[in-house]
mmCIF file of C-alpha atoms in Angstrom:
data_model
loop_
_atom_site.group_PDB
_atom_site.id
_atom_site.type_symbol
_atom_site.label_atom_id
_atom_site.label_comp_id
_atom_site.label_asym_id
_atom_site.label_seq_id
_atom_site.Cartn_x
_atom_site.Cartn_y
_atom_site.Cartn_z
ATOM 1 C CA MET X 426 78.744 -256.950 -80.477
ATOM 2 C CA GLY X 427 82.127 -258.523 -81.276
ATOM 3 C CA GLU X 428 83.282 -261.343 -83.485
ATOM 4 C CA GLY X 429 82.916 -264.558 -81.470
ATOM 5 C CA ASP X 430 82.382 -267.951 -83.058
ATOM 6 C CA PRO X 431 78.611 -268.394 -83.583
ATOM 7 C CA GLY X 432 78.657 -272.106 -82.871
ATOM 8 C CA HIS X 433 75.311 -273.730 -81.989
ATOM 9 C CA VAL X 434 75.516 -273.727 -78.192
ATOM 10 C CA VAL X 435 72.859 -275.924 -76.570
ATOM 11 C CA SER X 436 73.898 -275.090 -73.023
ATOM 12 C CA VAL X 437 76.584 -273.190 -71.199
ATOM 13 C CA SER X 438 78.112 -274.860 -68.153
ATOM 14 C CA GLY X 439 81.416 -273.140 -67.553
ATOM 15 C CA PRO X 440 84.111 -271.036 -69.145
ATOM 16 C CA ALA X 441 85.175 -271.964 -72.644
ATOM 17 C CA PRO X 442 87.494 -270.157 -75.032
ATOM 18 C CA ILE X 443 85.724 -268.151 -77.714
ATOM 19 C CA ALA X 444 87.514 -267.295 -80.927
ATOM 20 C CA HIS X 445 87.175 -263.687 -82.048
ATOM 21 C CA GLY X 446 87.977 -261.850 -85.233
ATOM 22 C CA GLY X 447 90.781 -259.336 -85.284
ATOM 23 C CA ASP X 448 93.247 -261.603 -83.474
ATOM 24 C CA LEU X 449 96.319 -261.137 -85.639
ATOM 25 C CA ASP X 450 98.468 -262.842 -83.015
ATOM 26 C CA ALA X 451 96.525 -266.026 -83.781
ATOM 27 C CA ALA X 452 96.902 -265.408 -87.508
ATOM 28 C CA ARG X 453 100.689 -265.027 -87.193
ATOM 29 C CA ALA X 454 100.889 -268.232 -85.162
ATOM 30 C CA LEU X 455 98.925 -270.140 -87.808
ATOM 31 C CA PHE X 456 100.834 -268.656 -90.754
ATOM 32 C CA PRO X 457 104.286 -267.575 -89.561
ATOM 33 C CA ASP X 458 105.605 -267.215 -93.123
ATOM 34 C CA ALA X 459 102.650 -265.204 -94.441
ATOM 35 C CA ALA X 460 103.136 -262.177 -96.642
ATOM 36 C CA ALA X 461 103.182 -258.865 -94.806
ATOM 37 C CA PRO X 462 101.510 -256.611 -93.974
ATOM 38 C CA TRP X 463 98.448 -258.572 -92.919
ATOM 39 C CA VAL X 464 95.063 -257.787 -94.480
ATOM 40 C CA ASP X 465 92.658 -258.368 -91.613
ATOM 41 C CA LEU X 466 89.244 -259.305 -93.013
ATOM 42 C CA SER X 467 88.265 -261.296 -89.926
ATOM 43 C CA THR X 468 86.095 -258.578 -88.362
ATOM 44 C CA GLY X 469 82.921 -256.716 -89.276
ATOM 45 C CA ILE X 470 84.420 -253.293 -88.621
ATOM 46 C CA ASN X 471 84.027 -250.478 -91.149
ATOM 47 C CA PRO X 472 87.449 -250.326 -92.902
ATOM 48 C CA VAL X 473 86.939 -246.641 -93.751
ATOM 49 C CA PRO X 474 86.832 -244.953 -90.336
ATOM 50 C CA TYR X 475 85.165 -241.744 -89.329
ATOM 51 C CA PRO X 476 87.655 -238.852 -89.541
ATOM 52 C CA CYS X 477 88.260 -238.061 -85.898
ATOM 53 C CA PRO X 478 88.114 -234.363 -85.005
ATOM 54 C CA LEU X 479 91.054 -232.717 -83.291
ATOM 55 C CA LEU X 480 90.629 -232.927 -79.524
ATOM 56 C CA GLU X 481 91.527 -230.429 -76.884
ATOM 57 C CA ALA X 482 94.331 -231.626 -74.639
ATOM 58 C CA SER X 483 91.965 -231.332 -71.675
ATOM 59 C CA ALA X 484 90.035 -234.361 -72.995
ATOM 60 C CA PHE X 485 93.044 -236.466 -71.991
ATOM 61 C CA ARG X 486 94.039 -234.604 -68.816
ATOM 62 C CA ARG X 487 90.794 -234.254 -66.887
ATOM 63 C CA LEU X 488 88.092 -236.660 -65.784
ATOM 64 C CA PRO X 489 84.995 -236.578 -67.996
ATOM 65 C CA SER X 490 82.287 -234.288 -66.652
ATOM 66 C CA ALA X 491 78.586 -234.988 -66.250
ATOM 67 C CA SER X 492 77.844 -232.424 -68.966
ATOM 68 C CA ASP X 493 80.175 -234.286 -71.382
ATOM 69 C CA LEU X 494 78.211 -237.485 -70.822
ATOM 70 C CA THR X 495 74.867 -235.672 -71.099
ATOM 71 C CA ALA X 496 75.916 -234.227 -74.461
ATOM 72 C CA LEU X 497 76.971 -237.650 -75.773
ATOM 73 C CA ASN X 498 73.721 -239.253 -74.621
ATOM 74 C CA ALA X 499 71.713 -236.516 -76.308
ATOM 75 C CA ALA X 500 73.596 -237.106 -79.582
ATOM 76 C CA ALA X 501 73.008 -240.856 -79.258
ATOM 77 C CA ALA X 502 69.308 -240.317 -78.595
ATOM 78 C CA ARG X 503 68.977 -238.273 -81.791
ATOM 79 C CA ALA X 504 70.996 -240.762 -83.840
ATOM 80 C CA TYR X 505 69.039 -243.792 -82.596
ATOM 81 C CA GLY X 506 65.592 -242.195 -82.522
ATOM 82 C CA VAL X 507 65.188 -242.398 -78.734
ATOM 83 C CA ALA X 508 62.651 -239.916 -77.390
ATOM 84 C CA ASP X 509 64.106 -239.638 -73.881
ATOM 85 C CA PRO X 510 67.896 -239.446 -73.434
ATOM 86 C CA ALA X 511 67.364 -240.812 -69.908
ATOM 87 C CA GLY X 512 67.009 -244.194 -71.603
ATOM 88 C CA ILE X 513 70.568 -244.040 -72.996
ATOM 89 C CA VAL X 514 73.537 -245.649 -71.225
ATOM 90 C CA ALA X 515 77.001 -245.102 -72.701
ATOM 91 C CA ALA X 516 79.593 -247.783 -72.029
ATOM 92 C CA PRO X 517 83.190 -248.591 -73.049
ATOM 93 C CA GLY X 518 81.977 -250.931 -75.781
ATOM 94 C CA THR X 519 78.896 -253.136 -76.020
ATOM 95 C CA GLN X 520 80.898 -256.146 -74.812
ATOM 96 C CA LEU X 521 80.839 -254.731 -71.285
ATOM 97 C CA LEU X 522 77.068 -254.269 -71.553
ATOM 98 C CA ILE X 523 76.743 -257.888 -72.694
ATOM 99 C CA GLU X 524 78.640 -258.888 -69.546
ATOM 100 C CA THR X 525 76.749 -256.515 -67.228
ATOM 101 C CA LEU X 526 73.118 -257.237 -68.106
ATOM 102 C CA PRO X 527 73.119 -260.889 -66.940
ATOM 103 C CA ARG X 528 74.509 -259.834 -63.543
ATOM 104 C CA LEU X 529 71.624 -257.413 -63.024
ATOM 105 C CA TRP X 530 68.907 -259.953 -63.793
ATOM 106 C CA PRO X 531 67.528 -262.616 -61.411
ATOM 107 C CA LEU X 532 68.492 -266.165 -62.354
ATOM 108 C CA ALA X 533 66.400 -267.079 -65.349
ATOM 109 C CA ARG X 534 65.889 -269.359 -68.323
ATOM 110 C CA VAL X 535 67.554 -267.642 -71.272
ATOM 111 C CA ALA X 536 67.187 -268.375 -74.988
ATOM 112 C CA VAL X 537 69.747 -267.026 -77.447
ATOM 113 C CA VAL X 538 68.519 -267.023 -81.048
ATOM 114 C CA GLY X 539 71.327 -268.480 -83.104
ATOM 115 C CA PRO X 540 73.742 -269.468 -84.328
ATOM 116 C CA THR X 541 75.043 -266.013 -83.460
ATOM 117 C CA TYR X 542 77.694 -264.075 -81.554
ATOM 118 C CA ALA X 543 78.795 -266.534 -78.882
ATOM 119 C CA GLU X 544 79.531 -264.002 -76.142
ATOM 120 C CA HIS X 545 75.814 -263.542 -75.430
ATOM 121 C CA ALA X 546 75.270 -267.153 -74.376
ATOM 122 C CA ALA X 547 78.611 -267.231 -72.577
ATOM 123 C CA ALA X 548 77.881 -264.091 -70.542
ATOM 124 C CA TRP X 549 74.469 -265.281 -69.367
ATOM 125 C CA GLY X 550 75.966 -268.680 -68.565
ATOM 126 C CA ARG X 551 78.828 -267.162 -66.554
ATOM 127 C CA ALA X 552 76.272 -265.289 -64.469
ATOM 128 C CA GLY X 553 74.566 -268.564 -63.513
ATOM 129 C CA HIS X 554 71.553 -268.499 -65.823
ATOM 130 C CA SER X 555 70.266 -271.535 -67.710
ATOM 131 C CA VAL X 556 71.031 -270.860 -71.384
ATOM 132 C CA ALA X 557 69.780 -272.614 -74.505
ATOM 133 C CA ALA X 558 70.229 -271.927 -78.196
ATOM 134 C CA VAL X 559 67.012 -271.606 -80.217
ATOM 135 C CA THR X 560 66.164 -270.753 -83.799
ATOM 136 C CA ASP X 561 63.174 -268.435 -83.275
ATOM 137 C CA LEU X 562 61.651 -265.997 -80.789
ATOM 138 C CA ASP X 563 58.896 -268.250 -79.434
ATOM 139 C CA ALA X 564 60.829 -270.117 -76.743
ATOM 140 C CA ASP X 565 59.073 -270.545 -73.385
ATOM 141 C CA VAL X 566 61.746 -268.773 -71.337
ATOM 142 C CA ASP X 567 62.244 -265.652 -69.218
ATOM 143 C CA VAL X 568 64.849 -263.866 -71.344
ATOM 144 C CA VAL X 569 65.369 -263.896 -75.117
ATOM 145 C CA VAL X 570 68.506 -262.535 -76.794
ATOM 146 C CA VAL X 571 68.503 -261.828 -80.527
ATOM 147 C CA VAL X 572 71.049 -260.142 -82.796
ATOM 148 C CA ASN X 573 69.353 -258.043 -85.502
ATOM 149 C CA PRO X 574 70.719 -258.169 -88.159
ATOM 150 C CA ASN X 575 72.380 -261.373 -87.144
ATOM 151 C CA ASN X 576 76.072 -262.189 -87.221
ATOM 152 C CA PRO X 577 77.150 -264.120 -89.284
ATOM 153 C CA ASP X 578 74.171 -264.730 -91.596
ATOM 154 C CA GLY X 579 72.569 -261.253 -91.696
ATOM 155 C CA ARG X 580 69.127 -262.596 -90.802
ATOM 156 C CA SER X 581 66.772 -259.859 -89.594
ATOM 157 C CA TRP X 582 63.396 -259.671 -87.884
ATOM 158 C CA PRO X 583 60.607 -257.112 -88.428
ATOM 159 C CA ALA X 584 60.250 -254.577 -85.630
ATOM 160 C CA ALA X 585 56.637 -255.626 -85.056
ATOM 161 C CA THR X 586 57.722 -259.224 -84.433
ATOM 162 C CA LEU X 587 60.402 -258.181 -81.961
ATOM 163 C CA LEU X 588 58.071 -255.784 -80.119
ATOM 164 C CA ALA X 589 55.423 -258.488 -79.793
ATOM 165 C CA CYS X 590 58.074 -260.743 -78.245
ATOM 166 C CA ALA X 591 59.106 -257.955 -75.845
ATOM 167 C CA GLU X 592 55.521 -257.439 -74.738
ATOM 168 C CA ARG X 593 55.004 -261.166 -74.204
ATOM 169 C CA LEU X 594 58.122 -261.409 -72.056
ATOM 170 C CA ALA X 595 57.453 -258.176 -70.126
ATOM 171 C CA ALA X 596 53.975 -259.411 -69.170
ATOM 172 C CA ARG X 597 55.636 -262.060 -67.005
ATOM 173 C CA GLY X 598 58.582 -259.964 -65.842
ATOM 174 C CA GLY X 599 60.924 -261.113 -68.582
ATOM 175 C CA LEU X 600 63.327 -259.351 -70.918
ATOM 176 C CA LEU X 601 64.131 -259.117 -74.622
ATOM 177 C CA VAL X 602 67.697 -258.103 -75.497
ATOM 178 C CA VAL X 603 68.146 -256.974 -79.108
ATOM 179 C CA ASP X 604 71.743 -256.511 -80.230
ATOM 180 C CA GLU X 605 71.692 -254.056 -83.135
ATOM 181 C CA ALA X 606 75.478 -253.946 -83.552
ATOM 182 C CA PHE X 607 75.252 -254.027 -87.356
ATOM 183 C CA ALA X 608 72.023 -252.042 -87.823
ATOM 184 C CA ASP X 609 73.392 -248.565 -88.539
ATOM 185 C CA LEU X 610 74.165 -249.112 -92.226
ATOM 186 C CA GLU X 611 71.339 -251.562 -92.966
ATOM 187 C CA ALA X 612 67.773 -251.155 -94.211
ATOM 188 C CA VAL X 613 66.259 -252.562 -91.011
ATOM 189 C CA GLU X 614 63.726 -250.943 -88.703
ATOM 190 C CA THR X 615 65.504 -250.387 -85.404
ATOM 191 C CA LEU X 616 63.872 -250.351 -81.990
ATOM 192 C CA GLY X 617 65.262 -247.131 -80.543
ATOM 193 C CA PRO X 618 61.975 -245.293 -81.208
ATOM 194 C CA HIS X 619 59.966 -248.093 -79.552
ATOM 195 C CA LEU X 620 61.562 -248.532 -76.122
ATOM 196 C CA ARG X 621 59.393 -249.957 -73.341
ATOM 197 C CA PRO X 622 59.720 -252.012 -70.148
ATOM 198 C CA GLY X 623 61.168 -255.452 -70.801
ATOM 199 C CA LEU X 624 63.334 -254.336 -73.734
ATOM 200 C CA VAL X 625 67.050 -253.513 -73.990
ATOM 201 C CA VAL X 626 68.637 -252.545 -77.301
ATOM 202 C CA LEU X 627 72.425 -252.608 -77.718
ATOM 203 C CA ARG X 628 74.136 -250.355 -80.252
ATOM 204 C CA SER X 629 77.788 -250.587 -81.284
ATOM 205 C CA PHE X 630 79.699 -247.424 -82.155
ATOM 206 C CA GLY X 631 83.066 -248.900 -83.137
ATOM 207 C CA LYS X 632 81.837 -251.141 -85.964
ATOM 208 C CA THR X 633 79.879 -248.484 -87.824
ATOM 209 C CA TYR X 634 82.461 -245.740 -87.446
ATOM 210 C CA GLY X 635 85.539 -247.950 -87.867
ATOM 211 C CA LEU X 636 86.851 -246.928 -84.447
ATOM 212 C CA ALA X 637 86.663 -250.172 -82.469
ATOM 213 C CA GLY X 638 89.710 -249.233 -80.397
ATOM 214 C CA LEU X 639 87.866 -246.209 -79.014
ATOM 215 C CA ARG X 640 85.624 -248.621 -77.024
ATOM 216 C CA LEU X 641 82.170 -247.068 -77.101
ATOM 217 C CA GLY X 642 78.700 -248.585 -77.165
ATOM 218 C CA PHE X 643 75.205 -247.928 -75.875
ATOM 219 C CA ALA X 644 72.287 -249.598 -74.136
ATOM 220 C CA LEU X 645 68.851 -248.194 -74.964
ATOM 221 C CA THR X 646 66.077 -249.023 -72.519
ATOM 222 C CA GLU X 647 63.491 -247.564 -70.173
ATOM 223 C CA PRO X 648 64.940 -245.022 -67.707
ATOM 224 C CA ALA X 649 64.651 -247.127 -64.540
ATOM 225 C CA LEU X 650 66.714 -249.963 -65.998
ATOM 226 C CA ALA X 651 69.089 -247.445 -67.572
ATOM 227 C CA VAL X 652 69.881 -246.136 -64.084
ATOM 228 C CA ARG X 653 70.676 -249.638 -62.840
ATOM 229 C CA ILE X 654 72.980 -250.336 -65.781
ATOM 230 C CA ALA X 655 74.777 -247.017 -65.377
ATOM 231 C CA GLU X 656 75.271 -247.633 -61.648
ATOM 232 C CA ALA X 657 76.733 -251.063 -62.396
ATOM 233 C CA LEU X 658 79.224 -249.532 -64.839
ATOM 234 C CA GLY X 659 80.344 -246.986 -62.260
ATOM 235 C CA PRO X 660 81.566 -243.409 -62.689
ATOM 236 C CA TRP X 661 83.670 -242.285 -65.678
ATOM 237 C CA ALA X 662 82.936 -245.477 -67.594
ATOM 238 C CA VAL X 663 83.557 -243.727 -70.932
ATOM 239 C CA SER X 664 86.802 -241.848 -71.570
ATOM 240 C CA GLY X 665 86.939 -238.156 -72.367
ATOM 241 C CA PRO X 666 88.232 -238.702 -75.931
ATOM 242 C CA ALA X 667 85.471 -241.253 -76.599
ATOM 243 C CA LEU X 668 82.838 -238.806 -75.349
ATOM 244 C CA SER X 669 84.087 -236.065 -77.692
ATOM 245 C CA ILE X 670 84.587 -238.224 -80.785
ATOM 246 C CA GLY X 671 81.347 -240.115 -80.215
ATOM 247 C CA ARG X 672 79.303 -236.941 -79.962
ATOM 248 C CA ALA X 673 80.778 -235.548 -83.204
ATOM 249 C CA ALA X 674 80.333 -238.772 -85.151
ATOM 250 C CA LEU X 675 76.791 -239.474 -83.990
ATOM 251 C CA ALA X 676 75.736 -235.990 -85.038
ATOM 252 C CA ASP X 677 77.190 -236.433 -88.537
ATOM 253 C CA THR X 678 74.176 -237.891 -90.333
ATOM 254 C CA GLU X 679 75.624 -237.156 -93.796
ATOM 255 C CA TRP X 680 78.735 -239.236 -93.092
ATOM 256 C CA ARG X 681 76.587 -242.144 -91.934
ATOM 257 C CA ARG X 682 74.345 -241.902 -95.019
ATOM 258 C CA THR X 683 77.334 -241.869 -97.365
ATOM 259 C CA ALA X 684 78.993 -244.740 -95.496
ATOM 260 C CA ALA X 685 75.871 -246.881 -95.931
ATOM 261 C CA ILE X 686 75.880 -246.297 -99.694
ATOM 262 C CA GLU X 687 79.607 -246.863 -100.151
ATOM 263 C CA ARG X 688 79.887 -249.926 -97.904
ATOM 264 C CA GLY X 689 76.831 -251.402 -99.603
ATOM 265 C CA ALA X 690 78.603 -251.029 -102.947
ATOM 266 C CA ASP X 691 81.728 -252.646 -101.463
ATOM 267 C CA ALA X 692 79.647 -255.571 -100.208
ATOM 268 C CA GLY X 693 78.258 -256.084 -103.714
ATOM 269 C CA ARG X 694 81.780 -256.036 -105.158
ATOM 270 C CA LEU X 695 82.867 -258.637 -102.610
ATOM 271 C CA ASP X 696 79.875 -260.834 -103.459
ATOM 272 C CA ARG X 697 80.948 -260.855 -107.119
ATOM 273 C CA MET X 698 84.519 -261.792 -106.214
ATOM 274 C CA ILE X 699 83.296 -264.612 -103.984
ATOM 275 C CA ALA X 700 81.010 -265.922 -106.731
ATOM 276 C CA ARG X 701 83.865 -265.911 -109.280
ATOM 277 C CA ALA X 702 85.880 -267.983 -106.806
ATOM 278 C CA GLY X 703 83.122 -270.612 -106.674
ATOM 279 C CA GLY X 704 81.671 -269.501 -103.354
ATOM 280 C CA ARG X 705 78.004 -269.177 -102.459
ATOM 281 C CA VAL X 706 77.106 -266.144 -100.377
ATOM 282 C CA VAL X 707 74.741 -267.246 -97.603
ATOM 283 C CA GLY X 708 74.268 -263.911 -95.853
ATOM 284 C CA GLY X 709 75.868 -260.899 -94.255
ATOM 285 C CA THR X 710 75.558 -257.137 -93.925
ATOM 286 C CA CYS X 711 77.185 -254.107 -95.532
ATOM 287 C CA LEU X 712 80.246 -254.738 -93.341
ATOM 288 C CA PHE X 713 80.779 -258.480 -93.861
ATOM 289 C CA ARG X 714 79.805 -261.296 -96.218
ATOM 290 C CA THR X 715 79.464 -264.960 -95.281
ATOM 291 C CA ALA X 716 79.920 -267.642 -97.920
ATOM 292 C CA ASP X 717 80.207 -271.410 -98.338
ATOM 293 C CA PHE X 718 82.987 -272.988 -100.400
ATOM 294 C CA SER X 719 83.529 -276.565 -101.517
ATOM 295 C CA ASP X 720 86.939 -276.448 -99.790
ATOM 296 C CA GLY X 721 86.567 -273.866 -97.031
ATOM 297 C CA PRO X 722 89.579 -275.066 -95.000
ATOM 298 C CA GLY X 723 91.793 -275.082 -98.074
ATOM 299 C CA LEU X 724 90.795 -271.545 -99.057
ATOM 300 C CA PHE X 725 91.273 -270.342 -95.478
ATOM 301 C CA ALA X 726 94.825 -271.725 -95.615
ATOM 302 C CA ARG X 727 95.603 -270.191 -99.021
ATOM 303 C CA LEU X 728 94.349 -266.816 -97.849
ATOM 304 C CA GLY X 729 96.338 -267.074 -94.617
ATOM 305 C CA GLU X 730 99.526 -267.957 -96.446
ATOM 306 C CA ALA X 731 98.975 -264.845 -98.564
ATOM 307 C CA GLY X 732 98.636 -262.713 -95.431
ATOM 308 C CA ILE X 733 94.847 -262.377 -95.583
ATOM 309 C CA TYR X 734 92.958 -263.344 -92.430
ATOM 310 C CA VAL X 735 89.261 -264.226 -92.688
ATOM 311 C CA ARG X 736 86.800 -265.699 -90.214
ATOM 312 C CA ARG X 737 86.252 -269.461 -90.080
ATOM 313 C CA PHE X 738 83.733 -271.474 -88.046
ATOM 314 C CA VAL X 739 84.429 -274.730 -86.238
ATOM 315 C CA ALA X 740 80.824 -275.882 -86.552
ATOM 316 C CA ALA X 741 80.707 -275.139 -90.303
ATOM 317 C CA PRO X 742 84.171 -275.709 -91.851
ATOM 318 C CA GLN X 743 82.923 -274.948 -95.369
ATOM 319 C CA ARG X 744 81.922 -271.441 -94.250
ATOM 320 C CA LEU X 745 84.100 -268.317 -94.277
ATOM 321 C CA ARG X 746 83.229 -264.743 -93.391
ATOM 322 C CA PHE X 747 84.929 -261.841 -95.136
ATOM 323 C CA GLY X 748 85.157 -258.297 -93.881
ATOM 324 C CA LEU X 749 85.638 -255.497 -96.403
ATOM 325 C CA PRO X 750 89.090 -254.567 -97.728
ATOM 326 C CA ALA X 751 90.115 -251.016 -96.858
ATOM 327 C CA ASP X 752 91.733 -249.812 -100.084
ATOM 328 C CA LYS X 753 92.810 -250.698 -103.621
ATOM 329 C CA THR X 754 95.890 -252.589 -102.451
ATOM 330 C CA GLU X 755 93.866 -254.841 -100.148
ATOM 331 C CA TRP X 756 91.194 -255.443 -102.813
ATOM 332 C CA CYS X 757 93.878 -256.480 -105.288
ATOM 333 C CA ARG X 758 95.569 -258.848 -102.835
ATOM 334 C CA LEU X 759 92.241 -260.543 -102.084
ATOM 335 C CA SER X 760 91.339 -260.751 -105.755
ATOM 336 C CA ARG X 761 94.610 -262.499 -106.642
ATOM 337 C CA VAL X 762 93.997 -265.289 -104.110
ATOM 338 C CA LEU X 763 90.325 -265.742 -104.965
ATOM 339 C CA LYS X 764 91.144 -266.046 -108.656
#
């Protein structure tokens, strides 16, 4: 999952621009005289990336082999608790999976639990489905999409609740899509160990491991649907370097455990800074914090002028979302503005 504006979309009836985090071109256009270098806090990407292993030159020169993909899928299955690696589909980022799933499904009534990442509703709408925004899982529809934990408020749902929804939908040929883009570092029960017909789970690699430019993500589902998704993506969907780095990172459970502890501590530090600045934290995850301010637009402008780009929301102008600073210099720059 990416960083689109989680506006409350009632219906989708055509293409519309979606703002995303990480767009420093937009930041420079808004604040041409800002201090440099930019501190980009507009995404939910881990600012302390996984240390990439050295790669053999052949990873860049040759096409990825079937055994390379099999090894990555096996590592993903272990990392996500999936019993059968045949239910794993690797893709060049979860955004492509978000785009692909609606094109594989018959035209349907789709409910997106929100406000949330806007690309879900947009993708189902572009594929011709009837899309509505809802606030819970009980909508009388054919397909339900939920982000768990949610972006931008961090709301989460118990696994039992989500699985009951999946069973209800599957009984009438429907589908539950659970986007777990921010689940890796959170204390939430994920659905990888509970795959069944009528359920697709999306997992982001780039956010957790701070390697968004690598473009890697996964769909977890029952094997028959996994085959259809993989066929839609086509051969060599994932690059050789992404296969190698992804396999190493997913196998490194100690790095992931340490990252969860350290990013959780960073999130607590950010909460305290926001509170001292008069903000009220309304949610988030270890990788981002969302807060309301009495003058959200004014603070957004002051931050931008100081070369610090955060996420704002058209539908909630008082609300800003902060990613985590990467190092002492970035923490100090943010602290000076918030004071």
